Coordinates of C-alpha atoms in Angstrom, one line a residue:
X1462 CA 2.6 25.2 0.6
X1463 CA 2.5 25.2 4.4
X1464 CA -0.4 22.7 4.4
X1465 CA 1.5 20.3 2.1
X1466 CA 4.6 20.6 4.3
X1467 CA 2.5 19.9 7.5
X1468 CA 0.9 16.9 5.8
X1469 CA 4.3 15.5 4.7
X1470 CA 5.6 15.9 8.3
X1471 CA 2.6 14.2 9.7
X1472 CA 3.0 11.3 7.2
X1473 CA 6.7 11.0 8.2
X1474 CA 5.7 10.8 11.9
X1475 CA 3.1 8.1 11.1
X1476 CA 5.6 6.2 9.0
X1477 CA 8.3 6.3 11.7
X1478 CA 5.9 4.6 14.2
X1479 CA 5.1 1.8 11.8
X1480 CA 7.2 -1.4 12.1
X1481 CA 9.7 -1.7 9.2
X1482 CA 9.5 -4.5 6.7
X1483 CA 12.8 -5.9 7.9
X1484 CA 11.8 -6.3 11.5
X1485 CA 11.2 -9.8 12.7
X1486 CA 9.6 -11.0 16.0
X1487 CA 12.0 -11.1 18.9
X1488 CA 10.5 -14.3 20.3
X1489 CA 11.9 -17.7 19.4
X1490 CA 9.0 -18.4 17.0
X1491 CA 9.6 -19.5 13.4
X1492 CA 9.1 -16.8 10.8
X1493 CA 7.5 -17.8 7.5
X1494 CA 9.6 -15.8 5.0
X1495 CA 7.0 -16.5 2.2
X1496 CA 4.1 -15.2 4.3
X1497 CA 6.1 -12.1 5.3
X1498 CA 7.0 -11.4 1.7
X1499 CA 3.4 -11.9 0.6
X1500 CA 2.1 -9.6 3.3
X1501 CA 4.5 -6.9 2.2
X1502 CA 3.7 -7.3 -1.5
X1503 CA 0.0 -7.1 -0.6
X1504 CA 0.6 -3.9 1.3
X1505 CA 2.6 -2.3 -1.6
X1506 CA -0.2 -3.3 -4.0
X1507 CA -2.8 -1.8 -1.7
X1508 CA -0.9 1.4 -1.5
X1509 CA -0.6 1.6 -5.3
X1510 CA -4.3 0.9 -5.7
X1511 CA -5.2 3.6 -3.2
X1512 CA -3.0 6.1 -4.9
X1513 CA -4.4 5.3 -8.3
X1514 CA -8.0 5.7 -7.0
X1515 CA -7.1 9.1 -5.4
X1516 CA -5.5 10.2 -8.6
X1517 CA -8.5 9.2 -10.6
X1518 CA -10.9 11.0 -8.2
X1519 CA -8.7 14.1 -8.3
X1520 CA -8.8 14.1 -12.1
X1521 CA -12.6 13.8 -12.0
X1522 CA -12.6 17.0 -9.9
X1523 CA -13.9 15.3 -6.7
X1524 CA -14.0 18.0 -4.1
X1525 CA -13.2 15.6 -1.3
X1526 CA -9.8 14.8 -2.8
X1527 CA -7.0 17.4 -2.6
X1528 CA -3.9 17.6 -4.7
X1529 CA -1.8 17.3 -1.5
X1530 CA -3.5 14.0 -0.5
X1531 CA -3.1 12.6 -4.0
X1532 CA 0.6 13.6 -4.2
X1533 CA 1.4 12.1 -0.8
X1534 CA -0.4 8.9 -1.6
X1535 CA 1.5 8.6 -4.9
X1536 CA 4.8 9.2 -3.3
X1537 CA 4.1 6.7 -0.5
X1538 CA 3.2 4.1 -3.2
X1539 CA 6.4 4.9 -5.2
X1540 CA 8.7 4.7 -2.1
X1541 CA 7.2 1.4 -1.0
X1542 CA 7.5 0.0 -4.5
X1543 CA 11.1 1.1 -4.8
X1544 CA 11.8 -0.5 -1.4
X1545 CA 10.2 -3.8 -2.6
X1546 CA 12.3 -3.7 -5.8
X1547 CA 15.5 -3.3 -3.7
X1548 CA 14.4 -6.2 -1.5
X1549 CA 13.8 -8.4 -4.5
X1550 CA 17.2 -7.4 -5.9
X1551 CA 18.9 -8.4 -2.6
X1552 CA 17.1 -11.8 -2.5
X1553 CA 18.0 -12.5 -6.1
X1554 CA 21.7 -11.6 -5.4
X1555 CA 21.7 -13.8 -2.3
X1556 CA 20.2 -16.7 -4.4
X1557 CA 22.9 -16.3 -7.0
X1558 CA 25.6 -16.2 -4.3
X1559 CA 24.3 -19.4 -2.8
X1560 CA 24.0 -21.1 -6.2
X1561 CA 27.6 -20.2 -7.0
X1562 CA 29.0 -21.7 -3.8
X1563 CA 31.2 -24.8 -4.3
X1564 CA 30.3 -27.8 -2.3

């Protein structure tokens, strides 16, 4: 249990150092929203694929894959997917608000 807790704390520290998905460059450069969204979707997809591979290797009794690593990867993939769903919901809501504006 202590090793799992230590790994979760280490993962939290790593995640806190990563730039968030909402951060944009501070400079005056144009930000391509489509490219930003695609990069984040690719990252979520990669996390889900990695978690699925780890789960499969764990189920096949691969001695290199521990339960803790598998569970952490699955939770990271789940959290990133849920964040992406919330972003999609906000974008759709903003689109509906814009469409309902009277001109």
